[in-house]
XYZ file of C-alpha atoms in Angstrom:
749
model
C 8.244 -42.126 -16.695
C 6.830 -42.952 -13.285
C 4.103 -45.557 -13.195
C 0.624 -44.742 -11.973
C 1.239 -46.830 -8.816
C 4.488 -45.075 -7.953
C 3.125 -41.614 -8.633
C 3.127 -39.177 -5.721
C -0.491 -38.366 -6.518
C -2.955 -41.223 -6.174
C -5.352 -40.943 -9.128
C -7.840 -43.381 -7.550
C -9.131 -43.199 -4.014
C -7.369 -45.618 -1.675
C -8.454 -46.156 1.919
C -5.340 -45.754 4.020
C -3.847 -43.555 6.695
C -2.359 -40.213 5.728
C 1.263 -40.324 4.641
C 3.861 -39.185 7.133
C 5.339 -35.723 6.839
C 9.070 -35.306 6.430
C 9.471 -34.666 10.112
C 7.526 -37.831 11.004
C 9.271 -40.131 8.521
C 11.478 -42.614 10.373
C 13.833 -43.059 7.426
C 16.033 -39.995 7.282
C 18.387 -39.104 4.435
C 21.987 -38.260 5.180
C 22.058 -34.547 4.372
C 20.004 -31.361 4.456
C 18.887 -30.221 1.013
C 19.397 -26.556 0.213
C 18.277 -26.689 -3.428
C 16.612 -29.424 -5.414
C 17.228 -27.837 -8.796
C 20.303 -28.759 -10.797
C 22.475 -26.126 -12.422
C 21.113 -27.201 -15.805
C 17.528 -26.664 -14.621
C 18.428 -23.281 -13.229
C 20.040 -22.318 -16.529
C 16.995 -23.509 -18.480
C 14.749 -21.532 -16.167
C 16.793 -18.357 -16.661
C 16.799 -18.920 -20.418
C 13.023 -19.345 -20.418
C 12.655 -16.263 -18.233
C 14.777 -14.198 -20.615
C 12.763 -15.381 -23.612
C 9.445 -14.561 -21.945
C 10.725 -11.115 -20.943
C 11.868 -10.362 -24.482
C 8.514 -11.403 -25.938
C 6.654 -9.387 -23.298
C 8.709 -6.301 -24.148
C 7.919 -6.786 -27.824
C 4.156 -7.091 -27.258
C 4.099 -3.913 -25.142
C 6.406 -1.785 -27.298
C 5.207 -2.919 -30.717
C 4.311 0.271 -32.627
C 3.928 2.137 -29.363
C 3.990 5.334 -31.397
C 0.502 4.475 -32.698
C -1.914 6.036 -32.334
C -0.212 9.423 -32.126
C -3.314 10.870 -30.489
C -4.769 11.018 -26.980
C -6.425 7.688 -26.156
C -9.188 7.095 -23.560
C -8.081 7.957 -20.005
C -4.829 9.491 -21.193
C -6.970 12.641 -21.080
C -6.858 12.355 -17.279
C -3.526 10.831 -16.364
C -1.497 12.650 -18.987
C -3.090 15.876 -17.780
C -2.195 15.071 -14.165
C 1.426 14.432 -15.143
C 1.456 17.876 -16.778
C 0.096 19.480 -13.608
C 2.908 17.898 -11.583
C 5.461 19.376 -13.965
C 3.769 22.767 -13.576
C 3.411 22.452 -9.806
C -0.323 23.230 -10.118
C -2.591 21.639 -7.536
C -5.142 19.171 -8.946
C -7.536 16.657 -7.443
C -7.905 12.986 -8.317
C -9.588 10.071 -6.567
C -6.433 7.942 -6.856
C -3.258 8.195 -4.736
C -0.355 10.023 -6.376
C 2.469 7.531 -7.006
C 1.783 6.374 -10.583
C 1.014 9.902 -11.766
C 4.230 11.174 -10.202
C 6.121 8.373 -11.967
C 4.658 9.535 -15.286
C 5.620 13.116 -14.450
C 9.138 12.024 -13.519
C 9.431 10.229 -16.836
C 8.274 13.405 -18.569
C 10.861 15.432 -16.679
C 13.700 13.083 -17.667
C 12.793 13.237 -21.366
C 12.505 17.034 -21.339
C 8.722 17.462 -21.265
C 7.587 20.683 -19.556
C 3.883 19.955 -19.059
C 2.679 22.442 -21.671
C -0.010 20.087 -23.059
C -3.183 19.355 -21.068
C -4.587 16.298 -22.919
C -7.993 17.955 -23.197
C -9.779 15.568 -25.554
C -9.512 12.050 -26.926
C -8.087 12.330 -30.445
C -5.959 15.432 -29.825
C -2.717 15.162 -31.786
C 0.542 14.600 -29.931
C 2.589 15.442 -33.006
C 1.125 18.878 -33.662
C 1.341 19.723 -29.942
C 4.963 18.569 -29.674
C 4.353 16.063 -26.880
C 6.991 13.319 -26.271
C 4.223 10.766 -25.825
C 6.354 7.752 -26.742
C 8.568 8.363 -23.735
C 5.554 8.820 -21.486
C 4.028 5.573 -22.745
C 7.338 3.764 -22.405
C 7.190 3.710 -18.592
C 3.868 1.841 -18.249
C 4.818 -0.366 -21.210
C 8.090 -1.363 -19.544
C 6.433 -2.128 -16.210
C 3.682 -4.019 -18.007
C 6.343 -6.168 -19.666
C 8.215 -6.641 -16.384
C 5.052 -8.037 -14.815
C 5.611 -11.188 -16.892
C 9.005 -12.240 -15.420
C 7.735 -11.459 -11.919
C 4.725 -13.737 -12.476
C 7.046 -16.441 -13.817
C 9.394 -16.154 -10.849
C 6.502 -16.134 -8.375
C 5.256 -19.426 -9.770
C 8.798 -20.802 -9.759
C 9.434 -19.776 -6.156
C 6.102 -21.363 -5.208
C 7.478 -24.683 -6.412
C 5.941 -25.126 -9.848
C 7.943 -26.691 -12.703
C 9.240 -24.656 -15.612
C 6.420 -25.689 -17.963
C 3.776 -24.441 -15.521
C 5.610 -21.162 -14.900
C 6.056 -20.647 -18.627
C 2.351 -21.134 -19.221
C 1.521 -18.507 -16.576
C 3.974 -16.085 -18.195
C 2.574 -16.701 -21.665
C -1.004 -16.175 -20.500
C -0.081 -12.758 -19.102
C 2.116 -11.879 -22.085
C -0.555 -12.557 -24.684
C -3.652 -11.159 -23.034
C -5.159 -8.381 -25.117
C -6.465 -6.347 -22.205
C -3.169 -6.502 -20.322
C -1.319 -5.405 -23.466
C -3.649 -2.513 -24.351
C -3.946 -1.172 -20.833
C -0.195 -1.256 -20.161
C 1.079 0.475 -23.312
C -0.789 3.751 -22.800
C -0.401 6.629 -20.338
C -2.519 4.905 -17.680
C -2.076 3.728 -14.084
C -2.941 0.033 -14.249
C 0.508 -1.032 -15.425
C 2.084 0.276 -12.220
C -0.748 -1.145 -10.127
C -0.383 -4.688 -11.469
C 3.422 -4.583 -11.441
C 3.641 -3.560 -7.784
C 0.901 -6.064 -6.929
C 2.798 -9.036 -8.386
C 6.003 -7.771 -6.750
C 4.135 -7.861 -3.432
C 3.020 -11.450 -4.022
C 6.506 -12.513 -5.155
C 8.109 -10.923 -2.095
C 5.674 -12.606 0.257
C 6.332 -16.030 -1.307
C 10.069 -15.430 -0.833
C 9.451 -14.342 2.765
C 7.341 -17.408 3.508
C 10.112 -19.651 2.217
C 12.484 -18.233 4.858
C 10.168 -19.178 7.734
C 12.659 -21.770 9.022
C 15.123 -18.907 9.667
C 13.002 -16.345 11.531
C 14.619 -12.963 12.226
C 17.501 -13.673 9.870
C 18.678 -10.960 7.470
C 17.007 -12.720 4.553
C 13.776 -13.131 6.538
C 13.680 -9.423 7.407
C 14.654 -8.395 3.862
C 11.783 -10.202 2.164
C 9.251 -9.210 4.797
C 10.168 -5.524 4.503
C 10.179 -5.890 0.700
C 6.641 -7.259 0.913
C 5.569 -4.300 3.043
C 7.311 -1.871 0.711
C 5.590 -3.229 -2.385
C 2.104 -3.377 -0.880
C 2.677 0.244 0.152
C 3.645 1.046 -3.433
C 0.592 -0.810 -4.763
C -1.773 1.124 -2.515
C -0.005 4.364 -3.464
C -1.083 3.796 -7.084
C -4.763 3.047 -6.500
C -6.869 2.464 -3.427
C -7.710 -1.010 -4.741
C -4.161 -1.823 -3.640
C -5.888 -2.456 -0.316
C -7.038 -5.737 -1.883
C -3.369 -6.732 -2.103
C -2.976 -5.729 1.540
C -5.905 -8.014 2.353
C -4.411 -10.895 0.342
C -1.111 -10.750 2.181
C -2.973 -10.094 5.419
C -4.969 -13.323 5.146
C -1.764 -15.294 4.549
C -0.048 -13.604 7.506
C -2.968 -14.296 9.837
C -2.907 -17.955 8.821
C 0.855 -18.050 9.385
C 0.464 -16.522 12.855
C -2.293 -18.977 13.673
C 0.074 -21.830 12.785
C 2.816 -20.305 14.941
C 0.418 -20.136 17.881
C -0.002 -23.922 17.792
C 1.442 -25.440 20.972
C 3.162 -28.086 18.852
C 5.394 -25.350 17.415
C 6.860 -25.044 20.929
C 7.003 -21.244 20.839
C 6.674 -19.353 24.106
C 4.177 -16.487 24.113
C 7.084 -14.058 24.153
C 8.534 -15.684 21.035
C 5.111 -15.603 19.380
C 4.714 -11.910 20.206
C 8.147 -11.258 18.712
C 6.831 -12.750 15.461
C 3.648 -10.679 15.745
C 5.392 -7.364 16.330
C 7.969 -8.026 13.631
C 5.176 -8.554 11.095
C 3.369 -5.485 12.406
C 6.480 -3.412 11.659
C 7.270 -4.948 8.273
C 3.756 -5.424 6.911
C 1.810 -2.568 8.529
C 4.202 0.197 9.542
C 6.374 0.016 6.408
C 3.406 0.230 3.968
C 1.915 3.118 5.954
C 5.219 5.021 5.865
C 5.546 4.383 2.112
C 1.968 5.562 1.527
C 2.453 8.714 3.618
C 5.792 9.441 1.951
C 4.282 9.713 -1.525
C 1.587 12.091 -0.290
C 4.276 14.192 1.360
C 6.045 14.421 -2.000
C 2.684 15.134 -3.647
C 2.115 18.175 -1.436
C 5.738 19.284 -1.792
C 5.435 19.385 -5.599
C 1.948 20.864 -5.941
C 2.507 24.180 -4.199
C 0.674 26.475 -6.626
C -3.010 27.122 -7.097
C -4.583 24.932 -9.756
C -7.787 23.287 -10.975
C -8.126 21.139 -7.857
C -8.411 24.037 -5.415
C -12.187 24.069 -5.255
C -12.334 20.479 -4.015
C -10.480 21.430 -0.854
C -11.302 23.455 2.221
C -10.418 27.100 2.598
C -7.714 26.220 5.122
C -6.147 23.848 2.589
C -6.353 26.339 -0.258
C -4.620 29.002 1.822
C -1.467 26.855 1.684
C -1.249 27.208 -2.117
C 0.645 30.023 -3.784
C -1.566 32.243 -5.927
C -4.822 30.965 -4.449
C -7.368 33.690 -3.940
C -8.286 32.272 -0.527
C -4.957 33.416 0.844
C -5.706 36.938 -0.366
C -9.264 37.061 0.979
C -10.376 40.520 2.168
C -12.374 40.906 5.368
C -15.948 42.015 4.673
C -17.378 44.850 6.742
C -20.858 46.147 7.316
C -21.759 48.624 4.589
C -19.669 46.827 1.935
C -21.223 46.153 -1.447
C -20.444 42.544 -2.326
C -21.221 39.879 -4.904
C -22.404 36.493 -3.629
C -21.643 33.355 -5.617
C -23.034 29.834 -5.246
C -20.188 27.411 -4.527
C -21.519 24.448 -6.497
C -23.056 26.007 -9.598
C -20.953 29.217 -9.751
C -23.926 31.521 -10.353
C -24.353 34.880 -8.664
C -27.193 35.766 -6.335
C -29.077 38.102 -8.647
C -32.245 40.154 -8.756
C -33.827 42.428 -11.329
C -36.870 44.617 -11.691
C -39.169 41.834 -12.939
C -41.814 39.979 -10.970
C -42.756 36.329 -10.570
C -45.939 35.555 -12.550
C -49.017 35.694 -10.351
C -50.043 32.189 -11.464
C -47.664 29.415 -12.538
C -48.407 26.898 -15.285
C -49.453 24.278 -12.725
C -52.048 26.636 -11.255
C -50.145 27.589 -8.104
C -50.198 31.219 -6.959
C -47.026 33.251 -6.299
C -46.475 36.476 -4.375
C -45.828 38.310 -7.658
C -42.769 39.728 -5.911
C -39.477 40.738 -7.474
C -37.539 37.839 -8.925
C -34.379 36.569 -7.220
C -32.392 34.236 -9.472
C -28.988 32.709 -10.117
C -27.104 34.439 -12.947
C -23.814 33.150 -14.363
C -22.351 36.441 -15.663
C -21.002 39.593 -14.050
C -23.759 42.174 -13.821
C -24.676 45.274 -11.832
C -27.738 43.409 -10.542
C -25.459 40.971 -8.672
C -24.448 43.568 -6.069
C -25.783 43.381 -2.505
C -24.994 45.621 0.445
C -24.464 43.809 3.723
C -26.100 45.649 6.624
C -26.917 45.103 10.270
C -30.299 43.722 11.343
C -30.673 46.674 13.743
C -31.633 49.927 11.969
C -30.477 51.814 15.060
C -26.988 50.260 15.020
C -25.708 49.949 11.442
C -22.168 48.842 12.518
C -20.657 50.552 9.460
C -16.981 49.580 9.124
C -17.159 46.674 11.581
C -16.136 43.217 10.383
C -18.852 40.624 9.816
C -18.486 37.612 12.101
C -19.765 34.055 12.113
C -23.352 33.796 13.415
C -24.038 37.511 12.855
C -27.621 38.440 11.939
C -27.640 40.533 8.770
C -29.842 41.981 6.060
C -28.936 42.110 2.345
C -29.905 45.158 0.342
C -30.148 44.752 -3.430
C -28.377 47.900 -4.529
C -29.779 48.555 -8.004
C -33.461 48.067 -7.046
C -33.131 49.307 -3.457
C -34.937 46.303 -1.958
C -34.257 43.810 0.852
C -33.697 40.088 0.287
C -36.702 38.287 1.754
C -37.928 34.709 2.298
C -41.500 33.862 3.221
C -43.919 30.969 3.426
C -44.871 30.938 -0.247
C -43.955 28.011 -2.502
C -41.058 28.538 -4.887
C -41.630 28.532 -8.669
C -40.398 24.986 -9.420
C -40.393 23.258 -6.025
C -43.574 23.404 -4.011
C -41.750 22.074 -0.928
C -39.311 25.011 -0.847
C -39.938 28.673 -0.104
C -39.962 31.578 -2.509
C -37.071 34.058 -2.269
C -37.980 37.598 -3.310
C -37.262 41.194 -2.232
C -39.062 43.873 -0.270
C -38.751 47.535 -1.288
C -37.145 50.037 1.060
C -39.956 52.458 0.162
C -42.520 50.325 1.970
C -43.103 50.362 5.723
C -40.868 48.275 7.974
C -43.553 45.805 9.026
C -41.799 42.838 7.326
C -38.306 43.414 8.709
C -38.300 39.999 10.406
C -38.686 38.340 7.002
C -35.523 40.063 5.766
C -33.077 38.910 8.437
C -30.583 36.119 7.802
C -27.867 34.546 9.897
C -24.370 34.133 8.421
C -23.153 30.591 9.220
C -19.502 30.159 8.245
C -18.504 26.636 7.208
C -14.840 27.441 6.515
C -12.370 30.313 6.454
C -12.253 31.178 10.130
C -14.547 33.220 12.359
C -14.778 36.347 10.204
C -16.364 36.720 6.772
C -13.817 37.109 3.950
C -14.001 37.211 0.192
C -13.251 33.859 -1.464
C -12.040 32.245 1.759
C -15.370 31.979 3.570
C -18.003 29.458 2.567
C -21.260 30.282 4.285
C -24.955 29.567 4.560
C -27.669 32.219 4.715
C -30.200 30.977 7.283
C -33.533 32.792 7.264
C -34.289 33.700 10.864
C -38.078 33.641 10.540
C -38.799 30.407 8.648
C -35.514 28.533 9.207
C -34.737 27.820 5.564
C -31.417 28.487 3.848
C -30.938 30.342 0.576
C -30.203 27.758 -2.123
C -30.057 27.359 -5.863
C -29.929 24.393 -8.207
C -29.239 23.835 -11.869
C -32.862 23.856 -13.038
C -33.622 26.904 -15.168
C -36.697 29.082 -14.799
C -39.121 29.373 -17.744
C -39.006 32.193 -20.252
C -40.488 34.647 -17.758
C -37.345 34.077 -15.636
C -34.999 34.655 -18.613
C -33.684 31.058 -18.347
C -31.801 31.923 -15.173
C -31.470 29.504 -12.257
C -34.124 29.320 -9.605
C -33.158 30.497 -6.112
C -35.354 29.290 -3.260
C -35.458 28.592 0.469
C -34.257 25.058 1.180
C -35.639 23.258 4.225
C -32.782 20.726 4.137
C -30.289 22.724 6.177
C -27.450 20.192 6.014
C -27.367 19.814 2.229
C -23.811 20.407 0.976
C -24.988 22.569 -1.916
C -26.308 25.263 0.447
C -22.941 27.032 0.493
C -22.186 30.484 -0.945
C -19.123 32.704 -1.022
C -18.389 36.349 -1.739
C -15.912 36.775 -4.554
C -15.516 40.555 -4.564
C -16.167 43.804 -2.734
C -17.326 46.582 -5.026
C -15.700 49.978 -4.618
C -12.519 48.886 -2.869
C -9.633 50.918 -4.256
C -6.243 49.459 -5.058
C -4.654 50.777 -1.875
C -7.268 49.169 0.349
C -7.051 45.853 -1.479
C -3.238 45.848 -1.387
C -3.294 46.551 2.340
C -5.446 43.505 3.078
C -4.338 41.143 0.320
C -1.036 39.496 -0.568
C -0.591 37.939 2.835
C 2.057 35.185 2.979
C 0.944 31.647 2.143
C -0.114 29.814 5.283
C 1.406 26.602 6.586
C -0.710 23.631 7.586
C 0.129 20.393 9.335
C 0.877 17.595 6.847
C -1.428 15.130 8.582
C -4.358 17.557 8.485
C -3.867 18.003 4.744
C -3.421 14.258 4.275
C -6.573 13.348 6.194
C -8.631 15.962 4.379
C -7.455 14.716 0.995
C -8.132 11.076 1.954
C -11.689 11.968 2.900
C -12.230 13.837 -0.368
C -10.765 10.959 -2.402
C -13.004 8.371 -0.759
C -16.187 10.438 -0.961
C -15.653 11.474 -4.580
C -14.706 7.949 -5.625
C -17.905 6.639 -4.072
C -19.808 9.407 -5.834
C -18.754 8.316 -9.342
C -22.173 6.836 -9.971
C -23.071 8.539 -13.250
C -23.847 5.993 -15.947
C -21.380 5.417 -18.785
C -22.075 3.641 -22.083
C -19.128 1.272 -21.564
C -19.510 0.516 -17.865
C -20.073 -3.081 -16.868
C -20.739 -5.137 -13.767
C -18.255 -7.445 -12.011
C -20.324 -10.508 -12.909
C -19.601 -9.759 -16.582
C -15.825 -9.364 -16.365
C -14.531 -12.973 -16.192
C -16.776 -13.900 -19.101
C -15.748 -10.837 -21.121
C -19.368 -9.870 -21.773
C -18.627 -6.216 -22.569
C -15.554 -4.250 -23.645
C -14.624 -0.564 -23.815
C -14.104 1.640 -26.849
C -10.799 3.445 -26.213
C -10.198 5.311 -29.454
C -11.438 5.644 -33.027
C -10.217 7.392 -36.156
C -12.921 7.985 -38.725
C -10.642 8.650 -41.701
C -8.740 5.372 -41.425
C -11.472 3.337 -39.638
C -8.904 2.312 -37.050
C -9.982 1.726 -33.476
C -8.822 0.468 -30.088
C -11.388 -1.660 -28.303
C -10.494 -3.067 -24.893
C -11.217 -6.763 -24.493
C -9.172 -9.526 -22.961
C -8.061 -12.704 -24.682
C -11.397 -14.548 -24.870
C -9.917 -18.045 -24.885
C -7.528 -17.347 -22.024
C -10.079 -15.583 -19.848
C -12.746 -18.243 -20.341
C -10.277 -21.016 -19.560
C -9.066 -19.045 -16.528
C -12.511 -18.695 -14.980
C -13.072 -22.375 -15.757
C -9.913 -23.190 -13.806
C -11.418 -21.529 -10.738
C -14.352 -23.931 -11.005
C -11.936 -26.862 -11.395
C -10.076 -25.820 -8.234
C -13.361 -25.611 -6.350
C -14.241 -29.085 -7.573
C -10.853 -30.552 -6.602
C -11.079 -28.970 -3.164
C -14.602 -30.247 -2.586
C -13.728 -33.761 -3.738
C -10.625 -33.871 -1.546
C -12.478 -32.665 1.548
C -15.346 -35.118 1.062
C -12.995 -38.033 0.341
C -10.934 -37.413 3.442
C -14.102 -37.097 5.450
C -14.859 -40.674 4.474
C -11.331 -41.904 5.185
C -10.001 -41.833 1.630
C -6.815 -39.912 0.825
C -6.649 -39.355 -2.941
C -3.753 -36.880 -2.761
C -0.273 -37.410 -1.482
C 0.274 -35.158 1.522
C 3.003 -33.136 -0.211
C 0.864 -32.637 -3.310
C -2.041 -31.602 -1.124
C 0.110 -29.165 0.844
C 1.401 -27.561 -2.357
C -2.125 -27.383 -3.758
C -3.572 -25.625 -0.720
C -0.579 -23.446 0.197
C 0.491 -22.210 -3.244
C -2.574 -22.550 -5.460
C -4.781 -21.672 -2.499
C -2.849 -18.444 -1.943
C -3.494 -17.435 -5.550
C -7.188 -18.300 -5.119
C -7.335 -15.942 -2.138
C -5.676 -13.268 -4.277
C -8.222 -13.728 -7.058
C -11.163 -13.633 -4.639
C -9.975 -10.532 -2.777
C -9.153 -8.635 -5.966
C -12.506 -9.479 -7.549
C -15.410 -9.919 -5.146
C -15.095 -6.552 -3.300
C -16.224 -4.854 -6.524
C -19.664 -6.383 -6.025
C -20.028 -4.156 -2.943
C -19.220 -0.913 -4.795
C -21.919 1.450 -5.964
C -19.743 3.494 -8.321
C -19.520 3.020 -12.101
C -17.186 0.117 -12.917
C -15.374 -0.996 -16.055
C -13.735 -4.090 -17.469
C -10.217 -2.861 -16.702
C -10.975 -3.062 -12.972
C -10.639 -6.832 -13.399
C -6.959 -6.639 -14.423
C -5.373 -7.533 -11.038
C -7.775 -10.452 -10.567
C -7.133 -11.529 -14.159
C -3.421 -11.976 -13.438
C -4.256 -14.224 -10.482
C -6.696 -16.208 -12.620
C -3.981 -16.865 -15.207
C -1.671 -18.118 -12.457
C -4.479 -20.429 -11.344
C -5.020 -21.677 -14.893
C -1.355 -22.615 -15.167
C -1.453 -24.262 -11.730
C -4.493 -26.345 -12.708
C -2.707 -27.523 -15.841
C 0.220 -28.581 -13.677
C -2.044 -30.355 -11.212
C -3.636 -32.386 -14.005
C -0.608 -33.207 -16.128
C 2.432 -33.055 -13.816
C 3.048 -35.957 -11.436
C 4.125 -35.013 -7.923
C 5.867 -31.866 -6.757
C 9.385 -30.522 -6.515
C 10.459 -30.273 -2.925
C 11.556 -29.168 -0.501
C 11.544 -25.576 -1.745
C 11.778 -23.645 1.549
C 15.122 -22.593 2.941
C 16.402 -24.979 5.621
C 16.887 -23.624 9.115
C 19.129 -24.515 12.039
C 16.500 -26.918 13.396
C 15.431 -28.337 10.036
C 15.563 -32.101 9.949
C 17.153 -33.831 6.950
C 14.654 -33.840 4.112
C 14.183 -36.222 1.239
C 14.256 -34.673 -2.228
C 11.145 -35.082 -4.339
C 10.962 -34.356 -8.021
C 7.918 -33.625 -10.131
C 7.619 -35.793 -13.221
C 6.720 -33.675 -16.231
C 5.303 -36.069 -18.810
C 5.219 -35.690 -22.556
C 1.477 -35.092 -22.199
C 2.224 -32.078 -20.015
C 4.479 -30.509 -22.625
C 2.125 -31.298 -25.509
C -0.993 -29.961 -23.795
C 0.888 -26.881 -22.577
C 2.080 -26.204 -26.118
C -1.432 -26.643 -27.497
C -3.020 -24.329 -24.941
C -0.257 -21.743 -25.432
C -0.634 -21.902 -29.222
C -4.412 -21.420 -29.015
C -3.948 -18.544 -26.567
C -1.423 -16.800 -28.829
C -3.664 -17.386 -31.859
C -6.631 -15.765 -30.106
C -4.398 -12.854 -29.126
C -3.249 -12.334 -32.706
C -6.823 -12.534 -34.008
C -7.936 -9.630 -31.808
C -4.606 -7.755 -31.878
C -5.738 -5.123 -34.442
C -8.365 -4.023 -31.932
C -5.814 -3.999 -29.116
C -3.134 -1.961 -30.882
C -5.244 0.190 -33.218
C -2.512 0.017 -35.834
C -4.631 -1.343 -38.690
C -8.251 -1.153 -39.751
C -10.525 -4.209 -39.937
C -13.174 -4.441 -42.620
C -16.856 -4.934 -41.810
C -16.718 -8.668 -42.416
C -13.710 -9.022 -40.137
C -15.405 -7.074 -37.361
C -18.544 -9.191 -37.750
C -16.515 -12.371 -37.347
C -14.739 -10.992 -34.279
C -17.959 -9.945 -32.565
C -18.317 -13.102 -30.516
C -20.752 -11.556 -28.036
C -23.642 -9.170 -28.638
C -22.370 -6.485 -26.234
C -19.052 -6.094 -28.046
C -19.864 -2.753 -29.655
C -17.226 -2.276 -32.332
C -17.150 0.910 -34.376
C -17.245 0.822 -38.195
C -19.031 -2.576 -38.088
C -21.571 -1.464 -40.711
């Protein structure tokens, strides 16, 4: 074993000049090294890799048939897979790739999408759902994450013991196991993420052979996989950022005059990376949305999220069959957000409300959720001398609405509404009275979608009161008993509020011939990029709007410390449950390793500032280039969540958790392994002869690695019943496992 004095890492600070790099060393070996690893080491590495992969497959597939019920977010992603198989358009805040992969798996095993995963606990057996096959895809990719992590560490220059530790940490983490053996998206996300990191490490190692076939292959592979990662979830952009930081640093190094590159040569490097690491991911991302639109060609539950123009591209969507509305038509008017009809009946507002305010005691106008004769309004011209009967209603037309059953005009006036004193009362004005209030009964049609002419279903519009400049609006608050528990309708002064929109869903009295003549038009075509951009905007806005509180949500500051878990599934009869938590020991050690790395970095910087060089230059380079890259990955996959206002959950930490386990293994290697293996990069035509260096893996390294691995596996096994849900735990057992107060296990009493 190497002595402390001969070690490549100096344990004690020594004041001396920095060691020479390989290129500066005046004593050159006789040959260029292409690989420092012996055939025996390579065989041992492959054997270790195979063993880790087998164990990872076992942990993910162990009793994958349990539970045989819908678990947690399988209600969403299983449902979406079914919609793909039906071709029915749906909306989700995540990109389509992982859901299409689940659908493809369903197609290959003969599933037809008949089951819609409506509720947690619904039986797969009684509904004849091949759920094991659907779960097998994420389970397989979850298992394959382990060998990719191992190989990434190996390619980054770490010894077998360090790589094995990283693989074991990922293999035996409870959260990674639970989340990757169900019909969920995170398995694909993490798998493509680690493939991106692996590919970039391989690309970086070919830097001495720029523009070679191998160089191009690994760069394009990196771009392909970051495109795949982003096509699973938008948080794949964090992987883009991780690779992007490394690429910017690489370009900065290439710009150094000492690299002797001309500006033309530097720009060749820049544009090559722009193609491989920007254009390729964009093409991959666009491709999966193109397939998404090509599959989902029929009307479905996601129609209402999209614009009229988008919906008209879907077969069977009522927007495509919208009928032009003409003056004199009797129509029903429906609120877009709350789906209630504009309604009136022969009952008056109370003269005095409970809070003492006075009303007009006029006829009530409300929002009613059921079909009713009192929902019918006749659309007429604002000019009694020019009724325009039979003419089509256009955008910006001034109209009046006649309530047919009570023969009264819709009216807004400067009287406070029943529940909101800031908004105006909407009432009606009888046709039997004089015409002195005609100005209070005129409204402007403002079309927000569906073209320039008013159509049933296709046109979303506002009704702007011409006199007081409020728009007709309703909200979910119900009126008191005097209003028959129907929704309040009032005049909203906030004209730009999105919930101001209405639509007409039918024209009363149209006969079948008239409807057939105007309906059943061919489905419209729309430019792919217009559909893509609209969907991207909807995804981003709806994702940001997921702010409703959830009993199992948690903040990013809680995740590394495993403060709070998530209840995935319970079964009252058997007292079984699935509760999502990570491996407490592994996660706490992992976040501790981040602190250790910060301490090592700070000590090294301060020491060198004072002229002391505690680390050999090759050890330092490996520490900053390899371990530092993983630190950047952990930071960029974790800290952006602090900026998000939406509801967040523990499983959002999964990508960062994988990086933290790689860091934990690297820290163990830094402490217990002497020196580094090198060189590990491919030699190039201008590479000078390089001296081989070998890391010295001491007995202490193996012993401590075995101890940490054993403790990690033990912790995994202790919490495994909660991760798999295959066996019940008695009250005493749950009490012992409740290490933190916010771990809210079921059946603990």
